[in-house]
């Protein structure tokens, strides 16, 4: 697979294509965040997806593919413009978006054009419930999943009084709603921050004054790195335990925060320490290819590529066979790096969720280590609202 070049457009745009049979390749629109402090997330998603393509010799499921990548700059309007251009150019299959507010701008137009979208990260509640669609699939989780598991974990850890913090956007609101759905103790406060916030001194002062048993917080990417560092620098890490979803302290964030993250609890579907052959091989291959440990985002992107590949194989790469491609996606006939993976009626995953703790390995590296499974065969609460059109 080689870089074919740049396309003139308002956004930074790259096309990754197989070296042969490019005319026969299935184009996949990959809109993601590659700039801003959250850009590393999109980088890991792109690289995880590309690893699967590279391992397949420029193919997924034996079908040549061409990955058309655009940076949305974490701006919904940019992402919508990119998606509209791609739809107009004839692209029928999309993935890549990593924030729920951006996804909300992209998906409606894609689905209205009767194209396919496979989400490799966000799973907002509205698309899982009443706005579910036969051409919309999720490879990661419904947004609440890690958070409902967080509520279960908080109960098991004995936390009775907690403070909740999250950015004030769809995924942040879903996060705290999910936690409250299963948490049996008292929520002292719900604190909403800005998605691009860098200074949390006011919020941390309030946490200190409330003196909770623990906090549950959701801040992904660079915002989460700043939050964790400031939490530790304020001395709260030693007095008020922190519980959070895995994407609020992924492998890149652990490396950036260092000792500040040690001892924090996370919930998630996977970690680099997951002990199964496919996962071990993926971690080794990703590290060899890119010189760093993969995040959960990279794992989800790799799984998404393998899932898409299985469906492309079933239709011989012919996306005009929409019914057959849809049926193949619903079968989810691929080996997930996280272990068990199947689809609920709203085309969101059924999977296990774990409690993890960030600890040092024998070599001294910090990484999430599985403490125990907290939810088996997790199904989101919105599937009952989904009336999936045929």
mmCIF file of C-alpha atoms in Angstrom:
data_model
loop_
_atom_site.group_PDB
_atom_site.id
_atom_site.type_symbol
_atom_site.label_atom_id
_atom_site.label_comp_id
_atom_site.label_asym_id
_atom_site.label_seq_id
_atom_site.Cartn_x
_atom_site.Cartn_y
_atom_site.Cartn_z
ATOM 1 C CA UNK A 1 0.000 0.000 0.000
ATOM 2 C CA UNK A 2 1.390 3.404 -0.981
ATOM 3 C CA UNK A 3 0.344 6.996 -0.457
ATOM 4 C CA UNK A 4 -1.262 8.029 -3.721
ATOM 5 C CA UNK A 5 -1.215 11.749 -3.091
ATOM 6 C CA UNK A 6 -3.174 14.759 -1.882
ATOM 7 C CA UNK A 7 -6.596 15.920 -3.019
ATOM 8 C CA UNK A 8 -7.214 19.660 -3.183
ATOM 9 C CA UNK A 9 -9.801 20.441 -0.514
ATOM 10 C CA UNK A 10 -10.348 22.799 2.418
ATOM 11 C CA UNK A 11 -9.201 20.066 4.796
ATOM 12 C CA UNK A 12 -5.975 18.087 4.893
ATOM 13 C CA UNK A 13 -6.840 15.104 2.731
ATOM 14 C CA UNK A 14 -4.871 11.971 1.993
ATOM 15 C CA UNK A 15 -5.670 8.946 -0.097
ATOM 16 C CA UNK A 16 -4.184 5.594 0.829
ATOM 17 C CA UNK A 17 -4.505 3.107 -2.022
ATOM 18 C CA UNK A 18 -3.297 -0.362 -2.936
ATOM 19 C CA UNK A 19 -0.400 -0.477 -5.356
ATOM 20 C CA UNK A 20 -2.279 -2.593 -7.865
ATOM 21 C CA UNK A 21 -5.822 -2.825 -9.229
ATOM 22 C CA UNK A 22 -6.604 0.663 -7.845
ATOM 23 C CA UNK A 23 -9.446 1.052 -10.346
ATOM 24 C CA UNK A 24 -11.196 -1.905 -8.725
ATOM 25 C CA UNK A 25 -10.661 -0.739 -5.164
ATOM 26 C CA UNK A 26 -13.565 -0.047 -2.831
ATOM 27 C CA UNK A 27 -13.220 3.518 -1.577
ATOM 28 C CA UNK A 28 -13.789 4.018 2.152
ATOM 29 C CA UNK A 29 -14.411 7.534 3.429
ATOM 30 C CA UNK A 30 -12.388 8.010 6.620
ATOM 31 C CA UNK A 31 -13.202 11.327 8.299
ATOM 32 C CA UNK A 32 -11.390 11.768 11.612
ATOM 33 C CA UNK A 33 -9.648 14.269 13.897
ATOM 34 C CA UNK A 34 -5.948 14.532 13.059
ATOM 35 C CA UNK A 35 -5.294 18.074 14.326
ATOM 36 C CA UNK A 36 -6.043 19.793 17.682
ATOM 37 C CA UNK A 37 -4.859 18.207 20.973
ATOM 38 C CA UNK A 38 -7.224 15.295 20.253
ATOM 39 C CA UNK A 39 -5.450 14.579 16.972
ATOM 40 C CA UNK A 40 -3.570 11.601 18.357
ATOM 41 C CA UNK A 41 -6.909 9.775 18.635
ATOM 42 C CA UNK A 42 -7.558 10.082 14.927
ATOM 43 C CA UNK A 43 -3.954 9.161 14.244
ATOM 44 C CA UNK A 44 -4.340 5.927 16.198
ATOM 45 C CA UNK A 45 -7.642 5.170 14.487
ATOM 46 C CA UNK A 46 -6.164 5.755 11.050
ATOM 47 C CA UNK A 47 -3.060 3.711 11.860
ATOM 48 C CA UNK A 48 -5.041 0.850 13.397
ATOM 49 C CA UNK A 49 -7.258 0.657 10.312
ATOM 50 C CA UNK A 50 -4.275 0.936 7.966
ATOM 51 C CA UNK A 51 -2.471 -1.868 9.801
ATOM 52 C CA UNK A 52 -5.258 -4.254 8.836
ATOM 53 C CA UNK A 53 -5.124 -3.024 5.222
ATOM 54 C CA UNK A 54 -1.339 -3.362 5.109
ATOM 55 C CA UNK A 55 -1.452 -6.866 6.549
ATOM 56 C CA UNK A 56 -3.929 -7.723 3.802
ATOM 57 C CA UNK A 57 -1.602 -6.459 1.085
ATOM 58 C CA UNK A 58 -3.789 -3.426 0.380
ATOM 59 C CA UNK A 59 -6.944 -5.484 0.750
ATOM 60 C CA UNK A 60 -9.639 -6.202 3.310
ATOM 61 C CA UNK A 61 -11.263 -9.602 3.030
ATOM 62 C CA UNK A 62 -9.307 -10.097 -0.173
ATOM 63 C CA UNK A 63 -10.917 -6.997 -1.718
ATOM 64 C CA UNK A 64 -8.682 -4.048 -2.749
ATOM 65 C CA UNK A 65 -9.555 -0.926 -0.783
ATOM 66 C CA UNK A 66 -8.682 2.755 -1.015
ATOM 67 C CA UNK A 67 -8.851 4.744 2.201
ATOM 68 C CA UNK A 68 -9.763 8.408 1.639
ATOM 69 C CA UNK A 69 -8.766 10.303 4.792
ATOM 70 C CA UNK A 70 -9.829 13.822 5.807
ATOM 71 C CA UNK A 71 -9.114 15.769 8.981
ATOM 72 C CA UNK A 72 -12.276 17.275 10.465
ATOM 73 C CA UNK A 73 -10.337 19.483 12.901
ATOM 74 C CA UNK A 74 -12.903 18.504 15.558
ATOM 75 C CA UNK A 75 -15.417 20.761 13.771
ATOM 76 C CA UNK A 76 -18.788 19.250 12.828
ATOM 77 C CA UNK A 77 -19.187 21.637 9.879
ATOM 78 C CA UNK A 78 -15.848 20.556 8.401
ATOM 79 C CA UNK A 79 -16.786 16.911 8.769
ATOM 80 C CA UNK A 80 -20.180 17.401 7.118
ATOM 81 C CA UNK A 81 -18.578 19.180 4.178
ATOM 82 C CA UNK A 82 -16.078 16.347 3.784
ATOM 83 C CA UNK A 83 -18.826 13.729 3.940
ATOM 84 C CA UNK A 84 -20.943 15.603 1.407
ATOM 85 C CA UNK A 85 -17.988 15.762 -1.006
ATOM 86 C CA UNK A 86 -17.318 12.070 -0.570
ATOM 87 C CA UNK A 87 -20.974 11.145 -1.118
ATOM 88 C CA UNK A 88 -21.003 13.285 -4.269
ATOM 89 C CA UNK A 89 -17.863 11.517 -5.493
ATOM 90 C CA UNK A 90 -19.601 8.145 -5.199
ATOM 91 C CA UNK A 91 -18.139 6.778 -1.958
ATOM 92 C CA UNK A 92 -20.585 4.303 -0.415
ATOM 93 C CA UNK A 93 -18.864 3.254 2.820
ATOM 94 C CA UNK A 94 -17.748 5.509 5.678
ATOM 95 C CA UNK A 95 -16.022 5.317 9.061
ATOM 96 C CA UNK A 96 -13.411 7.196 11.122
ATOM 97 C CA UNK A 97 -15.251 9.876 13.141
ATOM 98 C CA UNK A 98 -14.142 9.882 16.779
ATOM 99 C CA UNK A 99 -16.406 12.425 18.527
ATOM 100 C CA UNK A 100 -20.169 12.164 18.957
ATOM 101 C CA UNK A 101 -20.897 15.799 18.058
ATOM 102 C CA UNK A 102 -18.997 15.340 14.788
ATOM 103 C CA UNK A 103 -20.732 12.033 14.122
ATOM 104 C CA UNK A 104 -24.104 13.778 14.494
ATOM 105 C CA UNK A 105 -23.147 16.090 11.626
ATOM 106 C CA UNK A 106 -21.875 13.318 9.334
ATOM 107 C CA UNK A 107 -24.195 10.347 9.703
ATOM 108 C CA UNK A 108 -27.588 11.822 8.662
ATOM 109 C CA UNK A 109 -26.356 12.854 5.214
ATOM 110 C CA UNK A 110 -24.568 9.555 4.682
ATOM 111 C CA UNK A 111 -27.669 7.565 5.576
ATOM 112 C CA UNK A 112 -30.020 9.799 3.573
ATOM 113 C CA UNK A 113 -27.884 8.989 0.534
ATOM 114 C CA UNK A 114 -28.372 5.264 1.321
ATOM 115 C CA UNK A 115 -24.665 4.794 2.056
ATOM 116 C CA UNK A 116 -23.154 2.732 4.902
ATOM 117 C CA UNK A 117 -21.566 4.038 8.096
ATOM 118 C CA UNK A 118 -19.620 1.793 10.505
ATOM 119 C CA UNK A 119 -18.660 3.702 13.653
ATOM 120 C CA UNK A 120 -15.261 2.784 15.070
ATOM 121 C CA UNK A 121 -15.646 4.887 18.215
ATOM 122 C CA UNK A 122 -18.692 7.019 19.130
ATOM 123 C CA UNK A 123 -22.070 5.414 19.801
ATOM 124 C CA UNK A 124 -24.468 8.219 20.798
ATOM 125 C CA UNK A 125 -27.756 7.213 22.363
ATOM 126 C CA UNK A 126 -30.022 8.724 19.709
ATOM 127 C CA UNK A 127 -28.590 6.520 16.942
ATOM 128 C CA UNK A 128 -28.849 3.474 19.195
ATOM 129 C CA UNK A 129 -32.524 4.106 19.883
ATOM 130 C CA UNK A 130 -35.197 5.917 17.953
ATOM 131 C CA UNK A 131 -32.858 7.072 15.160
ATOM 132 C CA UNK A 132 -31.337 3.652 14.481
ATOM 133 C CA UNK A 133 -30.881 2.852 10.803
ATOM 134 C CA UNK A 134 -30.327 -0.296 8.776
ATOM 135 C CA UNK A 135 -27.146 1.177 7.255
ATOM 136 C CA UNK A 136 -25.619 2.333 10.553
ATOM 137 C CA UNK A 137 -23.422 -0.090 12.503
ATOM 138 C CA UNK A 138 -21.216 0.361 15.572
ATOM 139 C CA UNK A 139 -17.968 -1.551 16.122
ATOM 140 C CA UNK A 140 -17.058 -0.034 19.483
ATOM 141 C CA UNK A 141 -19.854 0.411 22.043
ATOM 142 C CA UNK A 142 -22.919 2.482 22.747
ATOM 143 C CA UNK A 143 -21.681 5.596 24.548
ATOM 144 C CA UNK A 144 -23.204 4.562 27.877
ATOM 145 C CA UNK A 145 -21.511 1.133 28.040
ATOM 146 C CA UNK A 146 -18.292 2.000 29.894
ATOM 147 C CA UNK A 147 -20.250 4.339 32.154
ATOM 148 C CA UNK A 148 -22.969 1.907 33.208
ATOM 149 C CA UNK A 149 -20.093 -0.479 33.947
ATOM 150 C CA UNK A 150 -18.508 2.394 35.895
ATOM 151 C CA UNK A 151 -21.582 2.596 38.111
ATOM 152 C CA UNK A 152 -21.403 -1.144 38.758
ATOM 153 C CA UNK A 153 -17.682 -0.888 39.517
ATOM 154 C CA UNK A 154 -18.224 2.043 41.911
ATOM 155 C CA UNK A 155 -20.759 -0.028 43.825
ATOM 156 C CA UNK A 156 -18.337 -2.963 44.040
ATOM 157 C CA UNK A 157 -15.486 -0.679 45.147
ATOM 158 C CA UNK A 158 -17.642 0.572 48.003
ATOM 159 C CA UNK A 159 -17.991 4.203 46.884
ATOM 160 C CA UNK A 160 -21.103 5.752 48.460
ATOM 161 C CA UNK A 161 -20.691 9.467 47.619
ATOM 162 C CA UNK A 162 -19.319 10.553 44.246
ATOM 163 C CA UNK A 163 -18.830 13.644 42.089
ATOM 164 C CA UNK A 164 -19.312 13.323 38.332
ATOM 165 C CA UNK A 165 -17.459 15.377 35.711
ATOM 166 C CA UNK A 166 -17.729 15.411 31.906
ATOM 167 C CA UNK A 167 -17.696 17.848 28.952
ATOM 168 C CA UNK A 168 -21.058 19.362 28.057
ATOM 169 C CA UNK A 169 -21.749 17.582 24.749
ATOM 170 C CA UNK A 170 -23.645 14.458 23.691
ATOM 171 C CA UNK A 171 -21.058 11.888 24.773
ATOM 172 C CA UNK A 172 -20.463 13.704 28.067
ATOM 173 C CA UNK A 173 -24.142 13.776 28.893
ATOM 174 C CA UNK A 174 -24.481 10.114 27.867
ATOM 175 C CA UNK A 175 -21.528 9.311 30.127
ATOM 176 C CA UNK A 176 -23.049 10.682 33.289
ATOM 177 C CA UNK A 177 -26.521 9.330 32.480
ATOM 178 C CA UNK A 178 -25.027 5.877 32.010
ATOM 179 C CA UNK A 179 -23.154 6.006 35.318
ATOM 180 C CA UNK A 180 -26.232 7.144 37.229
ATOM 181 C CA UNK A 181 -28.283 4.327 35.730
ATOM 182 C CA UNK A 182 -26.372 1.694 37.722
ATOM 183 C CA UNK A 183 -24.771 3.605 40.617
ATOM 184 C CA UNK A 184 -26.590 2.987 43.911
ATOM 185 C CA UNK A 185 -24.960 5.689 46.030
ATOM 186 C CA UNK A 186 -25.318 9.470 46.250
ATOM 187 C CA UNK A 187 -24.215 11.825 43.461
ATOM 188 C CA UNK A 188 -22.994 14.951 45.243
ATOM 189 C CA UNK A 189 -22.633 17.009 42.063
ATOM 190 C CA UNK A 190 -22.620 16.796 38.270
ATOM 191 C CA UNK A 191 -19.987 19.155 36.891
ATOM 192 C CA UNK A 192 -19.999 19.889 33.158
ATOM 193 C CA UNK A 193 -16.853 21.270 31.547
ATOM 194 C CA UNK A 194 -16.022 22.598 28.079
ATOM 195 C CA UNK A 195 -14.870 20.171 25.390
ATOM 196 C CA UNK A 196 -11.709 22.250 24.787
ATOM 197 C CA UNK A 197 -11.083 23.235 28.426
ATOM 198 C CA UNK A 198 -7.480 23.352 29.648
ATOM 199 C CA UNK A 199 -7.715 24.739 33.207
ATOM 200 C CA UNK A 200 -9.734 22.762 35.767
ATOM 201 C CA UNK A 201 -8.749 24.642 38.915
ATOM 202 C CA UNK A 202 -12.307 25.782 39.663
ATOM 203 C CA UNK A 203 -13.739 22.292 39.218
ATOM 204 C CA UNK A 204 -11.006 20.682 41.311
ATOM 205 C CA UNK A 205 -11.560 23.178 44.117
ATOM 206 C CA UNK A 206 -15.211 22.193 44.140
ATOM 207 C CA UNK A 207 -14.315 18.495 44.268
ATOM 208 C CA UNK A 208 -12.084 19.177 47.253
ATOM 209 C CA UNK A 209 -14.833 21.072 49.070
ATOM 210 C CA UNK A 210 -17.379 18.282 48.478
ATOM 211 C CA UNK A 211 -14.984 15.600 49.824
ATOM 212 C CA UNK A 212 -16.482 12.638 47.915
ATOM 213 C CA UNK A 213 -15.470 8.997 48.304
ATOM 214 C CA UNK A 214 -14.408 9.118 44.632
ATOM 215 C CA UNK A 215 -14.959 10.932 41.373
ATOM 216 C CA UNK A 216 -16.133 9.498 38.091
ATOM 217 C CA UNK A 217 -14.894 11.555 35.157
ATOM 218 C CA UNK A 218 -15.004 11.385 31.365
ATOM 219 C CA UNK A 219 -12.518 13.591 29.482
ATOM 220 C CA UNK A 220 -10.968 12.052 26.336
ATOM 221 C CA UNK A 221 -7.760 13.032 24.550
ATOM 222 C CA UNK A 222 -5.652 16.042 25.411
ATOM 223 C CA UNK A 223 -8.343 17.441 27.707
ATOM 224 C CA UNK A 224 -8.168 14.258 29.776
ATOM 225 C CA UNK A 225 -4.382 14.478 30.017
ATOM 226 C CA UNK A 226 -4.641 18.000 31.416
ATOM 227 C CA UNK A 227 -7.361 16.952 33.831
ATOM 228 C CA UNK A 228 -5.389 13.976 35.201
ATOM 229 C CA UNK A 229 -2.183 15.995 35.622
ATOM 230 C CA UNK A 230 -3.961 18.825 37.412
ATOM 231 C CA UNK A 231 -5.848 16.353 39.599
ATOM 232 C CA UNK A 232 -2.565 14.787 40.709
ATOM 233 C CA UNK A 233 -0.812 18.160 41.138
ATOM 234 C CA UNK A 234 -3.690 19.310 43.345
ATOM 235 C CA UNK A 235 -3.013 16.340 45.626
ATOM 236 C CA UNK A 236 -6.468 14.885 45.031
ATOM 237 C CA UNK A 237 -5.112 11.668 43.522
ATOM 238 C CA UNK A 238 -3.902 10.598 46.975
ATOM 239 C CA UNK A 239 -7.131 11.396 48.808
ATOM 240 C CA UNK A 240 -10.010 10.984 46.343
ATOM 241 C CA UNK A 241 -9.850 7.902 44.069
ATOM 242 C CA UNK A 242 -10.591 8.411 40.378
ATOM 243 C CA UNK A 243 -12.718 6.040 38.303
ATOM 244 C CA UNK A 244 -13.186 6.654 34.579
ATOM 245 C CA UNK A 245 -13.824 4.955 31.231
ATOM 246 C CA UNK A 246 -10.776 3.551 29.474
ATOM 247 C CA UNK A 247 -10.811 6.245 26.790
ATOM 248 C CA UNK A 248 -10.207 8.837 29.526
ATOM 249 C CA UNK A 249 -6.835 7.213 30.248
ATOM 250 C CA UNK A 250 -5.700 5.305 27.164
ATOM 251 C CA UNK A 251 -2.144 4.153 26.439
ATOM 252 C CA UNK A 252 -1.071 7.515 24.972
ATOM 253 C CA UNK A 253 -2.599 9.366 27.916
ATOM 254 C CA UNK A 254 -0.862 7.066 30.408
ATOM 255 C CA UNK A 255 2.464 7.802 28.694
ATOM 256 C CA UNK A 256 1.754 11.548 28.796
ATOM 257 C CA UNK A 257 0.633 11.660 32.429
ATOM 258 C CA UNK A 258 3.215 9.209 33.783
ATOM 259 C CA UNK A 259 3.057 8.477 37.489
ATOM 260 C CA UNK A 260 0.012 10.759 37.848
ATOM 261 C CA UNK A 261 -2.195 7.981 36.463
ATOM 262 C CA UNK A 262 -0.930 5.147 38.674
ATOM 263 C CA UNK A 263 -3.684 3.602 40.757
ATOM 264 C CA UNK A 264 -6.564 5.092 38.782
ATOM 265 C CA UNK A 265 -9.419 2.719 37.915
ATOM 266 C CA UNK A 266 -10.855 2.420 34.431
ATOM 267 C CA UNK A 267 -13.616 0.459 32.755
ATOM 268 C CA UNK A 268 -13.287 -0.916 29.254
ATOM 269 C CA UNK A 269 -13.597 -3.708 26.725
ATOM 270 C CA UNK A 270 -9.867 -4.184 26.043
ATOM 271 C CA UNK A 271 -6.349 -3.265 27.108
ATOM 272 C CA UNK A 272 -2.879 -3.945 25.768
ATOM 273 C CA UNK A 273 -2.561 -6.546 28.527
ATOM 274 C CA UNK A 274 -5.545 -8.531 27.241
ATOM 275 C CA UNK A 275 -4.462 -12.169 27.147
ATOM 276 C CA UNK A 276 -5.657 -13.679 23.886
ATOM 277 C CA UNK A 277 -3.570 -14.641 20.812
ATOM 278 C CA UNK A 278 -5.164 -12.196 18.369
ATOM 279 C CA UNK A 279 -4.725 -9.272 20.759
ATOM 280 C CA UNK A 280 -1.095 -10.128 21.542
ATOM 281 C CA UNK A 281 -0.286 -10.360 17.832
ATOM 282 C CA UNK A 282 -1.993 -7.036 17.162
ATOM 283 C CA UNK A 283 -0.114 -5.216 19.937
ATOM 284 C CA UNK A 284 3.202 -6.573 18.666
ATOM 285 C CA UNK A 285 2.423 -5.709 15.030
ATOM 286 C CA UNK A 286 1.217 -2.195 15.875
ATOM 287 C CA UNK A 287 4.282 -1.461 18.004
ATOM 288 C CA UNK A 288 6.561 -2.755 15.239
ATOM 289 C CA UNK A 289 4.803 -0.695 12.574
ATOM 290 C CA UNK A 290 4.424 2.587 14.469
ATOM 291 C CA UNK A 291 6.860 2.463 17.366
ATOM 292 C CA UNK A 292 4.262 2.890 20.106
ATOM 293 C CA UNK A 293 1.631 0.951 22.001
ATOM 294 C CA UNK A 294 -1.857 0.988 20.484
ATOM 295 C CA UNK A 295 -4.729 2.674 22.275
ATOM 296 C CA UNK A 296 -8.263 1.324 22.525
ATOM 297 C CA UNK A 297 -9.020 3.561 19.534
ATOM 298 C CA UNK A 298 -6.461 1.709 17.422
ATOM 299 C CA UNK A 299 -7.876 -1.636 18.516
ATOM 300 C CA UNK A 300 -11.418 -0.575 17.625
ATOM 301 C CA UNK A 301 -10.266 0.700 14.233
ATOM 302 C CA UNK A 302 -8.461 -2.582 13.535
ATOM 303 C CA UNK A 303 -11.584 -4.532 14.504
ATOM 304 C CA UNK A 304 -13.657 -2.237 12.290
ATOM 305 C CA UNK A 305 -11.388 -2.936 9.336
ATOM 306 C CA UNK A 306 -11.575 -6.694 9.903
ATOM 307 C CA UNK A 307 -15.363 -6.528 10.229
ATOM 308 C CA UNK A 308 -15.703 -4.492 7.041
ATOM 309 C CA UNK A 309 -13.322 -6.904 5.327
ATOM 310 C CA UNK A 310 -15.477 -9.895 6.219
ATOM 311 C CA UNK A 311 -18.541 -8.154 4.774
ATOM 312 C CA UNK A 312 -16.702 -7.030 1.624
ATOM 313 C CA UNK A 313 -15.543 -10.601 1.093
ATOM 314 C CA UNK A 314 -19.143 -11.828 1.290
ATOM 315 C CA UNK A 315 -20.210 -9.539 -1.592
ATOM 316 C CA UNK A 316 -16.992 -9.712 -3.607
ATOM 317 C CA UNK A 317 -16.434 -6.007 -2.988
ATOM 318 C CA UNK A 318 -19.683 -5.074 -4.758
ATOM 319 C CA UNK A 319 -21.428 -2.500 -2.553
ATOM 320 C CA UNK A 320 -24.316 -2.286 -5.000
ATOM 321 C CA UNK A 321 -25.419 -5.521 -3.305
ATOM 322 C CA UNK A 322 -26.656 -3.487 -0.366
ATOM 323 C CA UNK A 323 -28.914 -6.131 1.179
ATOM 324 C CA UNK A 324 -26.193 -8.774 1.052
ATOM 325 C CA UNK A 325 -23.558 -6.397 2.464
ATOM 326 C CA UNK A 326 -25.912 -5.419 5.272
ATOM 327 C CA UNK A 327 -26.602 -9.076 6.068
ATOM 328 C CA UNK A 328 -22.869 -9.821 6.122
ATOM 329 C CA UNK A 329 -22.211 -6.940 8.529
ATOM 330 C CA UNK A 330 -24.948 -8.211 10.826
ATOM 331 C CA UNK A 331 -23.244 -11.614 10.990
ATOM 332 C CA UNK A 332 -20.068 -9.959 12.345
ATOM 333 C CA UNK A 333 -18.037 -12.911 11.109
ATOM 334 C CA UNK A 334 -14.575 -11.832 12.266
ATOM 335 C CA UNK A 335 -12.232 -12.429 15.203
ATOM 336 C CA UNK A 336 -12.419 -9.441 17.538
ATOM 337 C CA UNK A 337 -9.303 -8.483 19.485
ATOM 338 C CA UNK A 338 -11.475 -8.014 22.589
ATOM 339 C CA UNK A 339 -12.828 -11.585 22.487
ATOM 340 C CA UNK A 340 -16.605 -11.976 22.317
ATOM 341 C CA UNK A 341 -18.425 -9.736 19.848
ATOM 342 C CA UNK A 342 -21.955 -9.934 18.450
ATOM 343 C CA UNK A 343 -24.665 -7.450 17.501
ATOM 344 C CA UNK A 344 -27.841 -6.462 19.255
ATOM 345 C CA UNK A 345 -31.014 -5.676 17.287
ATOM 346 C CA UNK A 346 -29.934 -2.022 16.991
ATOM 347 C CA UNK A 347 -26.630 -3.100 15.368
ATOM 348 C CA UNK A 348 -24.556 -2.131 18.416
ATOM 349 C CA UNK A 349 -22.214 -4.614 20.147
ATOM 350 C CA UNK A 350 -23.034 -7.180 22.786
ATOM 351 C CA UNK A 351 -19.789 -7.622 24.735
ATOM 352 C CA UNK A 352 -18.124 -7.934 28.143
ATOM 353 C CA UNK A 353 -16.878 -4.908 30.095
ATOM 354 C CA UNK A 354 -14.031 -5.022 32.633
ATOM 355 C CA UNK A 355 -12.779 -3.068 35.630
ATOM 356 C CA UNK A 356 -9.080 -2.280 35.268
ATOM 357 C CA UNK A 357 -6.444 -0.566 37.381
ATOM 358 C CA UNK A 358 -3.428 1.298 36.032
ATOM 359 C CA UNK A 359 -0.432 -0.521 37.466
ATOM 360 C CA UNK A 360 3.240 -1.039 36.737
ATOM 361 C CA UNK A 361 4.351 -4.185 34.959
ATOM 362 C CA UNK A 362 7.473 -6.147 35.880
ATOM 363 C CA UNK A 363 9.389 -3.913 33.444
ATOM 364 C CA UNK A 364 8.071 -0.782 35.146
ATOM 365 C CA UNK A 365 5.643 0.256 32.392
ATOM 366 C CA UNK A 366 2.243 1.582 33.417
ATOM 367 C CA UNK A 367 -0.774 -0.068 31.781
ATOM 368 C CA UNK A 368 -4.389 -0.969 32.617
ATOM 369 C CA UNK A 369 -4.521 -4.445 34.183
ATOM 370 C CA UNK A 370 -7.789 -6.335 34.365
ATOM 371 C CA UNK A 371 -9.125 -6.560 37.928
ATOM 372 C CA UNK A 372 -12.311 -8.440 37.038
ATOM 373 C CA UNK A 373 -15.223 -8.548 34.642
ATOM 374 C CA UNK A 374 -18.019 -6.273 35.864
ATOM 375 C CA UNK A 375 -20.607 -6.751 33.084
ATOM 376 C CA UNK A 376 -21.159 -9.854 30.946
ATOM 377 C CA UNK A 377 -22.800 -9.628 27.516
ATOM 378 C CA UNK A 378 -23.550 -5.944 27.934
ATOM 379 C CA UNK A 379 -26.515 -4.643 25.934
ATOM 380 C CA UNK A 380 -27.331 -0.947 25.789
ATOM 381 C CA UNK A 381 -30.566 0.430 27.198
ATOM 382 C CA UNK A 382 -31.709 2.032 23.946
ATOM 383 C CA UNK A 383 -32.166 -1.050 21.750
ATOM 384 C CA UNK A 384 -35.799 -1.359 22.891
ATOM 385 C CA UNK A 385 -36.487 2.041 21.291
ATOM 386 C CA UNK A 386 -35.057 0.938 17.936
ATOM 387 C CA UNK A 387 -37.539 -0.036 15.246
ATOM 388 C CA UNK A 388 -35.066 -1.135 12.623
ATOM 389 C CA UNK A 389 -36.406 -0.630 9.091
ATOM 390 C CA UNK A 390 -35.798 -3.548 6.741
#
